[in-house]
Amino acid sequence: MRRMPIVLGLLLVTSFWQGAARATAGPIGPIGRTGPGAVWSWGQNNAGQLGNGGTADSSIRVPVSNLTGVVSIAAGGADGYALRSDGIVWAWGFGLNGELGNGANAGSDVPVRVSNLTGVTAIAGGRSSTAYALRSDGTVWAWGHGQAGALGNGQVADSNVPVPVSHLTGVTAIAGGNATGYALRTDGTVWAWGFGRHGELGNGGTANSSVPVAVSNLTGVTAIAAGSVDGYALRSDGTVRAWGYGLDGELGNGGTADRHVPVRVWNLTGVTAIAAGGFDGFALRSDGTVRAWGYGLDGELGNGGTANSSVPVRVLNLTGVTAIAGGGRTGYALRPDGTVRAWGSGRFSELGNGGTANSSVPVRVSNLSGVTAIAGGGSAGYALR
């Protein structure tokens, strides 16, 4: 039987949240309106994470209400986030811990504006009700659940409006794990804060930190990603490093032990992008193929099987991929023709193919084309057209 790590907060959303409080956010246009830069979603919706004004799950894509001009998307455990071309962020879904950032502690099934946040260039959703934004001045802001120091502001209290992550400047990229935040700086170093029990902070210890600490022995990094209890870094030489929880092979180093400092993902070169699921790592190679490693019971590795793998395996029937994303127990890939493939858990319709069965090989997300970016939540998928 799989030994689950102790994970704070929300990871995979179940019907427990069906009765969550909801905000009565006023629409900013006709419900279901779409246009250039529109966002689509599919999967579980009991917390309003599809953003379409309802709470019914959907096995096919539906439009996120009242959102156009979007340039980037992200997802949390039961939340969606969108960055518009004007540098403003919108959020929807579960909000009881303040993760919508609009000054309230209630959910919303349509997008609401994140308060007091402008000039944003990148966004990330944590897997336990925390969100992050990178501003054009290189600073990072956080809101939502503050457990274990996840906001990085020296406190452990929640905040329903954005607060600055302490002592962090010159940041170029961000990622969110389960009560852990990550930032990549211009000098190629990575910084982490929040929950650290399994070594998620990568600083050689297992203590939490409410302010950023440097991930040890890691330089020349060009991209970062976060799983539930793992951190991942892509180096300029096309190799990948991982640290944190390792029982199911999440570190990809051939072992099943936690590691408190980064280790090299085995036999993986030529990588151009990385992503993480709940307990899986994903890598896109320069030849357009995808590799996966970690937990595989629901088919998350996309290799036709349901076994874990502590080393990278090839996701089947995928070529020409341009972007990848990881959900709670699902992987996603964007192809150059603007279509999306998904594999892994389908219990909550997160494969978007009209069904609720798992798939250990990629299947096409139905009726979805012209996509330019993808994101995976706890049990939902998102696409920017």
CSV table of C-alpha atoms in Angstrom, one decimal:
chain,number,residue,atom,x,y,z
A,1,MET,CA,0.0,0.0,0.0
A,2,ARG,CA,1.3,3.4,-0.9
A,3,ARG,CA,2.5,5.4,2.1
A,4,MET,CA,1.3,9.0,1.6
A,5,PRO,CA,3.5,11.8,2.9
A,6,ILE,CA,2.1,14.1,5.5
A,7,VAL,CA,0.7,16.9,3.4
A,8,LEU,CA,-0.7,20.1,4.8
A,9,GLY,CA,-3.8,21.7,3.3
A,10,LEU,CA,-5.5,20.8,0.0
A,11,LEU,CA,-4.1,18.6,-2.7
A,12,LEU,CA,-6.8,16.6,-4.5
A,13,VAL,CA,-10.2,18.1,-4.1
A,14,THR,CA,-13.1,15.7,-3.3
A,15,SER,CA,-16.8,16.1,-2.5
A,16,PHE,CA,-15.8,17.2,1.0
A,17,TRP,CA,-15.7,20.7,-0.3
A,18,GLN,CA,-19.1,20.6,-2.1
A,19,GLY,CA,-20.6,22.9,0.5
A,20,ALA,CA,-17.9,25.5,0.6
A,21,ALA,CA,-18.9,29.1,1.0
A,22,ARG,CA,-19.0,31.1,-2.2
A,23,ALA,CA,-18.6,34.7,-3.0
A,24,THR,CA,-21.3,36.5,-5.0
A,25,ALA,CA,-18.9,38.0,-7.5
A,26,GLY,CA,-20.6,40.3,-10.0
A,27,PRO,CA,-20.0,39.3,-13.6
A,28,ILE,CA,-17.9,41.6,-15.8
A,29,GLY,CA,-19.7,40.7,-18.9
A,30,PRO,CA,-22.1,38.1,-20.3
A,31,ILE,CA,-21.7,34.7,-18.7
A,32,GLY,CA,-19.7,32.4,-21.0
A,33,ARG,CA,-18.3,35.2,-23.1
A,34,THR,CA,-15.2,34.2,-25.0
A,35,GLY,CA,-12.8,36.0,-27.3
A,36,PRO,CA,-9.1,36.4,-27.9
A,37,GLY,CA,-7.1,35.2,-24.9
A,38,ALA,CA,-10.0,33.2,-23.6
A,39,VAL,CA,-9.6,30.4,-21.1
A,40,TRP,CA,-11.2,26.9,-21.1
A,41,SER,CA,-11.4,24.3,-18.4
A,42,TRP,CA,-12.6,20.8,-17.7
A,43,GLY,CA,-12.7,18.3,-14.8
A,44,GLN,CA,-13.8,18.6,-11.2
A,45,ASN,CA,-15.9,21.6,-10.3
A,46,ASN,CA,-17.3,21.2,-6.8
A,47,ALA,CA,-15.4,24.3,-5.6
A,48,GLY,CA,-16.1,26.3,-8.7
A,49,GLN,CA,-12.6,25.7,-10.1
A,50,LEU,CA,-13.9,25.6,-13.7
A,51,GLY,CA,-14.9,29.2,-13.4
A,52,ASN,CA,-18.0,28.8,-15.6
A,53,GLY,CA,-20.6,30.0,-13.1
A,54,GLY,CA,-21.6,26.5,-11.9
A,55,THR,CA,-20.4,23.7,-9.7
A,56,ALA,CA,-21.0,20.6,-11.9
A,57,ASP,CA,-18.1,18.6,-13.1
A,58,SER,CA,-17.5,18.7,-16.9
A,59,SER,CA,-15.9,15.9,-19.0
A,60,ILE,CA,-15.5,18.3,-21.9
A,61,ARG,CA,-14.1,21.8,-22.0
A,62,VAL,CA,-16.2,24.8,-20.9
A,63,PRO,CA,-15.4,28.5,-21.1
A,64,VAL,CA,-14.2,30.3,-18.0
A,65,SER,CA,-16.6,33.1,-17.7
A,66,ASN,CA,-15.8,36.7,-18.6
A,67,LEU,CA,-12.2,36.3,-19.3
A,68,THR,CA,-10.4,37.7,-22.4
A,69,GLY,CA,-7.0,39.2,-23.1
A,70,VAL,CA,-5.3,36.5,-21.0
A,71,VAL,CA,-1.6,35.9,-21.6
A,72,SER,CA,-0.8,33.3,-18.9
A,73,ILE,CA,-2.7,30.7,-16.8
A,74,ALA,CA,-2.0,28.7,-13.6
A,75,ALA,CA,-3.8,26.4,-11.3
A,76,GLY,CA,-3.9,25.5,-7.6
A,77,GLY,CA,-5.4,22.5,-5.9
A,78,ALA,CA,-9.0,23.8,-6.5
A,79,ASP,CA,-8.4,27.2,-8.0
A,80,GLY,CA,-7.7,28.8,-11.4
A,81,TYR,CA,-5.6,31.9,-12.1
A,82,ALA,CA,-5.3,34.1,-15.2
A,83,LEU,CA,-2.9,36.9,-16.0
A,84,ARG,CA,-4.2,39.5,-18.4
A,85,SER,CA,-2.2,41.6,-20.8
A,86,ASP,CA,-2.7,44.6,-18.5
A,87,GLY,CA,-0.7,42.9,-15.7
A,88,ILE,CA,-3.7,42.2,-13.6
A,89,VAL,CA,-4.5,38.7,-12.1
A,90,TRP,CA,-7.9,37.1,-11.8
A,91,ALA,CA,-8.8,34.0,-9.7
A,92,TRP,CA,-11.7,31.6,-9.2
A,93,GLY,CA,-12.5,28.5,-7.2
A,94,PHE,CA,-12.0,27.6,-3.6
A,95,GLY,CA,-11.4,30.6,-1.5
A,96,LEU,CA,-11.9,29.8,2.2
A,97,ASN,CA,-8.2,30.4,2.9
A,98,GLY,CA,-8.0,33.7,1.0
A,99,GLU,CA,-6.5,32.1,-2.1
A,100,LEU,CA,-8.6,34.2,-4.5
A,101,GLY,CA,-6.7,37.3,-3.1
A,102,ASN,CA,-9.7,39.6,-3.3
A,103,GLY,CA,-9.9,40.4,0.4
A,104,ALA,CA,-12.5,37.7,1.1
A,105,ASN,CA,-12.5,34.2,2.5
A,106,ALA,CA,-15.1,32.7,0.3
A,107,GLY,CA,-15.1,30.9,-3.0
A,108,SER,CA,-16.2,32.1,-6.4
A,109,ASP,CA,-17.3,30.1,-9.4
A,110,VAL,CA,-16.5,33.1,-11.7
A,111,PRO,CA,-13.3,35.0,-11.9
A,112,VAL,CA,-12.7,37.8,-9.4
A,113,ARG,CA,-9.8,40.3,-9.4
A,114,VAL,CA,-6.9,39.8,-7.1
A,115,SER,CA,-6.6,43.0,-5.1
A,116,ASN,CA,-3.8,45.5,-5.1
A,117,LEU,CA,-1.7,43.7,-7.7
A,118,THR,CA,-0.4,45.2,-10.9
A,119,GLY,CA,2.5,44.9,-13.2
A,120,VAL,CA,2.5,41.1,-12.9
A,121,THR,CA,4.5,39.1,-15.4
A,122,ALA,CA,4.1,35.5,-14.2
A,123,ILE,CA,1.7,33.6,-11.9
A,124,ALA,CA,1.8,30.2,-10.1
A,125,GLY,CA,-0.7,28.3,-8.0
A,126,GLY,CA,0.3,26.3,-5.0
A,127,ARG,CA,-1.3,22.9,-4.3
A,128,SER,CA,-2.5,23.8,-0.8
A,129,SER,CA,-4.4,27.0,-1.2
A,130,THR,CA,-1.6,29.5,-1.8
A,131,ALA,CA,-0.9,31.5,-4.9
A,132,TYR,CA,2.1,33.5,-6.1
A,133,ALA,CA,2.8,36.4,-8.6
A,134,LEU,CA,6.0,37.8,-10.0
A,135,ARG,CA,6.0,41.5,-10.7
A,136,SER,CA,8.0,43.3,-13.4
A,137,ASP,CA,10.3,44.7,-10.7
A,138,GLY,CA,11.5,41.2,-9.8
A,139,THR,CA,9.6,40.9,-6.5
A,140,VAL,CA,7.3,38.1,-5.6
A,141,TRP,CA,3.9,38.4,-3.9
A,142,ALA,CA,1.8,35.7,-2.2
A,143,TRP,CA,-1.7,35.2,-0.8
A,144,GLY,CA,-3.9,32.5,0.6
A,145,HIS,CA,-3.0,29.8,3.2
A,146,GLY,CA,0.0,30.8,5.3
A,147,GLN,CA,0.6,27.4,6.9
A,148,ALA,CA,4.3,26.4,7.5
A,149,GLY,CA,5.3,29.8,6.2
A,150,ALA,CA,4.0,29.3,2.6
A,151,LEU,CA,3.6,33.0,2.1
A,152,GLY,CA,7.3,33.6,2.7
A,153,ASN,CA,6.6,36.8,4.6
A,154,GLY,CA,8.0,35.7,7.9
A,155,GLN,CA,4.5,34.7,9.2
A,156,VAL,CA,2.3,31.6,9.3
A,157,ALA,CA,-1.0,33.4,9.2
A,158,ASP,CA,-3.3,33.3,6.1
A,159,SER,CA,-3.7,36.4,4.0
A,160,ASN,CA,-6.7,37.1,1.6
A,161,VAL,CA,-4.7,39.9,-0.2
A,162,PRO,CA,-1.2,39.7,-1.7
A,163,VAL,CA,1.8,40.2,0.6
A,164,PRO,CA,5.4,40.5,-0.5
A,165,VAL,CA,7.7,37.5,-0.1
A,166,SER,CA,10.5,38.7,2.1
A,167,HIS,CA,14.0,39.6,1.0
A,168,LEU,CA,13.5,38.4,-2.6
A,169,THR,CA,14.4,40.4,-5.6
A,170,GLY,CA,15.7,39.8,-9.1
A,171,VAL,CA,13.3,36.9,-9.6
A,172,THR,CA,12.6,35.6,-13.2
A,173,ALA,CA,10.4,32.6,-12.5
A,174,ILE,CA,8.2,31.1,-9.7
A,175,ALA,CA,6.5,27.8,-8.8
A,176,GLY,CA,4.2,26.6,-6.1
A,177,GLY,CA,4.1,23.3,-4.3
A,178,ASN,CA,2.1,22.0,-1.3
A,179,ALA,CA,2.7,24.9,1.2
A,180,THR,CA,6.1,25.6,-0.4
A,181,GLY,CA,7.1,28.3,-2.8
A,182,TYR,CA,10.0,28.5,-5.2
A,183,ALA,CA,11.7,31.4,-7.0
A,184,LEU,CA,14.4,31.4,-9.7
A,185,ARG,CA,16.7,34.5,-9.6
A,186,THR,CA,18.6,36.1,-12.4
A,187,ASP,CA,21.9,34.6,-11.1
A,188,GLY,CA,20.5,31.1,-11.8
A,189,THR,CA,20.0,30.2,-8.1
A,190,VAL,CA,16.8,28.9,-6.6
A,191,TRP,CA,15.2,30.0,-3.4
A,192,ALA,CA,12.4,28.2,-1.4
A,193,TRP,CA,10.2,28.8,1.6
A,194,GLY,CA,7.4,27.1,3.5
A,195,PHE,CA,6.9,23.4,4.3
A,196,GLY,CA,10.2,21.5,4.5
A,197,ARG,CA,9.5,18.1,6.3
A,198,HIS,CA,10.6,16.0,3.3
A,199,GLY,CA,13.4,18.2,2.2
A,200,GLU,CA,11.2,20.3,-0.1
A,201,LEU,CA,13.4,23.4,0.6
A,202,GLY,CA,16.5,21.7,-0.7
A,203,ASN,CA,18.7,23.3,1.8
A,204,GLY,CA,19.9,20.2,3.5
A,205,GLY,CA,17.3,20.2,6.4
A,206,THR,CA,13.7,19.3,7.1
A,207,ALA,CA,12.6,22.4,9.0
A,208,ASN,CA,10.0,24.8,7.7
A,209,SER,CA,11.0,28.3,6.8
A,210,SER,CA,8.7,31.3,6.7
A,211,VAL,CA,11.3,33.3,4.7
A,212,PRO,CA,13.2,32.2,1.5
A,213,VAL,CA,16.3,30.1,1.9
A,214,ALA,CA,18.7,29.1,-0.9
A,215,VAL,CA,18.4,25.6,-2.4
A,216,SER,CA,21.8,24.1,-1.9
A,217,ASN,CA,24.4,23.4,-4.7
A,218,LEU,CA,22.2,24.6,-7.5
A,219,THR,CA,23.4,27.1,-10.1
A,220,GLY,CA,22.9,27.7,-13.8
A,221,VAL,CA,19.1,27.0,-13.5
A,222,THR,CA,16.8,28.2,-16.3
A,223,ALA,CA,13.4,26.9,-15.2
A,224,ILE,CA,11.7,25.5,-12.1
A,225,ALA,CA,8.7,23.4,-11.2
A,226,ALA,CA,7.0,22.1,-8.1
A,227,GLY,CA,5.2,18.9,-7.2
A,228,SER,CA,3.3,18.4,-4.0
A,229,VAL,CA,6.4,17.7,-1.9
A,230,ASP,CA,9.2,18.0,-4.5
A,231,GLY,CA,11.1,20.7,-6.3
A,232,TYR,CA,12.6,20.5,-9.8
A,233,ALA,CA,15.1,22.6,-11.6
A,234,LEU,CA,16.2,22.6,-15.3
A,235,ARG,CA,19.8,23.6,-15.8
A,236,SER,CA,21.3,25.4,-18.8
A,237,ASP,CA,23.0,22.1,-19.9
A,238,GLY,CA,19.6,20.5,-20.4
A,239,THR,CA,19.8,18.3,-17.3
A,240,VAL,CA,17.3,18.2,-14.4
A,241,ARG,CA,17.7,18.2,-10.6
A,242,ALA,CA,15.1,17.2,-8.1
A,243,TRP,CA,14.8,17.2,-4.3
A,244,GLY,CA,12.2,16.4,-1.6
A,245,TYR,CA,9.9,13.4,-1.2
A,246,GLY,CA,11.1,10.3,-3.1
A,247,LEU,CA,9.1,7.2,-1.9
A,248,ASP,CA,7.4,6.7,-5.3
A,249,GLY,CA,10.4,7.6,-7.4
A,250,GLU,CA,9.5,11.3,-7.7
A,251,LEU,CA,13.1,12.3,-7.8
A,252,GLY,CA,13.9,10.2,-10.9
A,253,ASN,CA,17.3,9.2,-9.6
A,254,GLY,CA,16.7,5.5,-9.4
A,255,GLY,CA,15.9,5.5,-5.7
A,256,THR,CA,12.9,5.8,-3.4
A,257,ALA,CA,14.3,7.9,-0.5
A,258,ASP,CA,13.8,11.5,0.3
A,259,ARG,CA,16.6,13.8,-0.6
A,260,HIS,CA,17.2,17.1,1.2
A,261,VAL,CA,19.5,18.6,-1.4
A,262,PRO,CA,19.1,18.4,-5.2
A,263,VAL,CA,20.0,15.1,-7.0
A,264,ARG,CA,20.3,14.6,-10.8
A,265,VAL,CA,17.4,13.0,-12.6
A,266,TRP,CA,18.8,9.9,-14.1
A,267,ASN,CA,19.6,9.6,-17.8
A,268,LEU,CA,17.9,12.7,-18.9
A,269,THR,CA,19.4,15.2,-21.3
A,270,GLY,CA,18.3,17.7,-23.9
A,271,VAL,CA,15.5,18.9,-21.8
A,272,THR,CA,13.8,22.2,-22.7
A,273,ALA,CA,10.9,22.4,-20.2
A,274,ILE,CA,9.8,20.7,-17.0
A,275,ALA,CA,6.6,20.3,-15.1
A,276,ALA,CA,5.3,18.4,-12.1
A,277,GLY,CA,2.2,16.6,-11.0
A,278,GLY,CA,1.2,15.7,-7.5
A,279,PHE,CA,3.8,12.9,-7.2
A,280,ASP,CA,5.3,12.9,-10.7
A,281,GLY,CA,7.9,14.8,-12.7
A,282,PHE,CA,7.7,15.5,-16.4
A,283,ALA,CA,10.3,16.7,-18.9
A,284,LEU,CA,10.0,17.9,-22.5
A,285,ARG,CA,13.0,17.1,-24.6
A,286,SER,CA,14.3,19.1,-27.6
A,287,ASP,CA,13.0,16.4,-30.0
A,288,GLY,CA,9.4,17.1,-28.9
A,289,THR,CA,9.1,13.9,-26.8
A,290,VAL,CA,8.1,13.7,-23.1
A,291,ARG,CA,9.5,11.8,-20.2
A,292,ALA,CA,7.8,11.0,-16.9
A,293,TRP,CA,8.8,9.5,-13.6
A,294,GLY,CA,7.3,8.9,-10.1
A,295,TYR,CA,3.8,7.6,-9.1
A,296,GLY,CA,2.0,5.7,-11.8
A,297,LEU,CA,-1.0,3.9,-10.3
A,298,ASP,CA,-3.5,5.9,-12.3
A,299,GLY,CA,-1.5,5.9,-15.5
A,300,GLU,CA,0.2,9.2,-14.8
A,301,LEU,CA,3.4,8.2,-16.5
A,302,GLY,CA,1.6,7.8,-19.8
A,303,ASN,CA,3.7,4.7,-20.8
A,304,GLY,CA,0.9,2.2,-21.0
A,305,GLY,CA,1.4,0.9,-17.5
A,306,THR,CA,0.3,1.5,-13.9
A,307,ALA,CA,3.6,1.0,-12.0
A,308,ASN,CA,5.7,3.6,-10.4
A,309,SER,CA,9.1,4.4,-12.0
A,310,SER,CA,12.1,5.9,-10.2
A,311,VAL,CA,13.7,6.7,-13.5
A,312,PRO,CA,12.3,8.6,-16.5
A,313,VAL,CA,10.1,6.6,-19.0
A,314,ARG,CA,8.8,7.8,-22.3
A,315,VAL,CA,5.2,9.0,-22.6
A,316,LEU,CA,3.8,7.0,-25.5
A,317,ASN,CA,2.5,8.3,-28.8
A,318,LEU,CA,3.6,11.9,-28.2
A,319,THR,CA,5.8,13.8,-30.6
A,320,GLY,CA,6.1,17.4,-31.6
A,321,VAL,CA,5.1,18.6,-28.1
A,322,THR,CA,5.6,22.3,-27.4
A,323,ALA,CA,4.5,22.6,-23.7
A,324,ILE,CA,3.7,20.3,-20.7
A,325,ALA,CA,1.8,20.6,-17.4
A,326,GLY,CA,1.0,18.4,-14.5
A,327,GLY,CA,-2.2,18.1,-12.5
A,328,GLY,CA,-2.8,16.2,-9.3
A,329,ARG,CA,-2.7,12.8,-11.0
A,330,THR,CA,-2.8,13.8,-14.6
A,331,GLY,CA,-0.3,14.9,-17.2
A,332,TYR,CA,-1.0,17.3,-20.1
A,333,ALA,CA,0.8,18.1,-23.4
A,334,LEU,CA,0.3,20.8,-26.0
A,335,ARG,CA,1.0,19.9,-29.6
A,336,PRO,CA,2.1,22.4,-32.4
A,337,ASP,CA,-1.4,22.1,-34.0
A,338,GLY,CA,-2.9,23.7,-30.9
A,339,THR,CA,-4.5,20.5,-29.6
A,340,VAL,CA,-4.0,19.0,-26.1
A,341,ARG,CA,-3.3,15.5,-24.9
A,342,ALA,CA,-4.0,14.2,-21.4
A,343,TRP,CA,-3.2,11.0,-19.5
A,344,GLY,CA,-3.6,9.6,-16.0
A,345,SER,CA,-6.5,9.9,-13.7
A,346,GLY,CA,-9.9,10.5,-15.2
A,347,ARG,CA,-12.1,10.0,-12.2
A,348,PHE,CA,-13.2,13.6,-12.1
A,349,SER,CA,-13.2,14.1,-15.9
A,350,GLU,CA,-9.7,15.7,-15.8
A,351,LEU,CA,-8.8,14.1,-19.1
A,352,GLY,CA,-11.4,16.2,-20.9
A,353,ASN,CA,-12.3,13.4,-23.3
A,354,GLY,CA,-15.9,13.0,-22.4
A,355,GLY,CA,-15.4,10.2,-20.0
A,356,THR,CA,-14.3,9.4,-16.4
A,357,ALA,CA,-12.0,6.5,-17.0
A,358,ASN,CA,-8.2,6.6,-16.3
A,359,SER,CA,-5.9,6.3,-19.3
A,360,SER,CA,-2.3,5.1,-19.2
A,361,VAL,CA,-1.6,6.6,-22.6
A,362,PRO,CA,-2.4,10.1,-23.9
A,363,VAL,CA,-5.9,10.9,-25.2
A,364,ARG,CA,-7.0,14.0,-26.9
A,365,VAL,CA,-8.9,16.6,-24.9
A,366,SER,CA,-12.2,16.9,-26.9
A,367,ASN,CA,-13.2,19.8,-29.1
A,368,LEU,CA,-10.2,21.9,-28.2
A,369,SER,CA,-7.9,23.6,-30.7
A,370,GLY,CA,-6.0,26.8,-31.1
A,371,VAL,CA,-4.4,26.4,-27.6
A,372,THR,CA,-1.3,28.4,-26.7
A,373,ALA,CA,-0.8,27.4,-23.0
A,374,ILE,CA,-1.9,24.7,-20.6
A,375,ALA,CA,-2.1,24.2,-16.8
A,376,GLY,CA,-3.2,21.4,-14.5
A,377,GLY,CA,-5.0,21.8,-11.1
A,378,GLY,CA,-5.8,19.2,-8.5
A,379,SER,CA,-8.4,17.5,-10.6
A,380,ALA,CA,-9.0,20.0,-13.5
A,381,GLY,CA,-7.3,21.1,-16.7
A,382,TYR,CA,-7.0,24.5,-18.2
A,383,ALA,CA,-6.2,25.8,-21.6
A,384,LEU,CA,-5.5,29.3,-23.0
A,385,ARG,CA,-6.7,29.8,-26.6
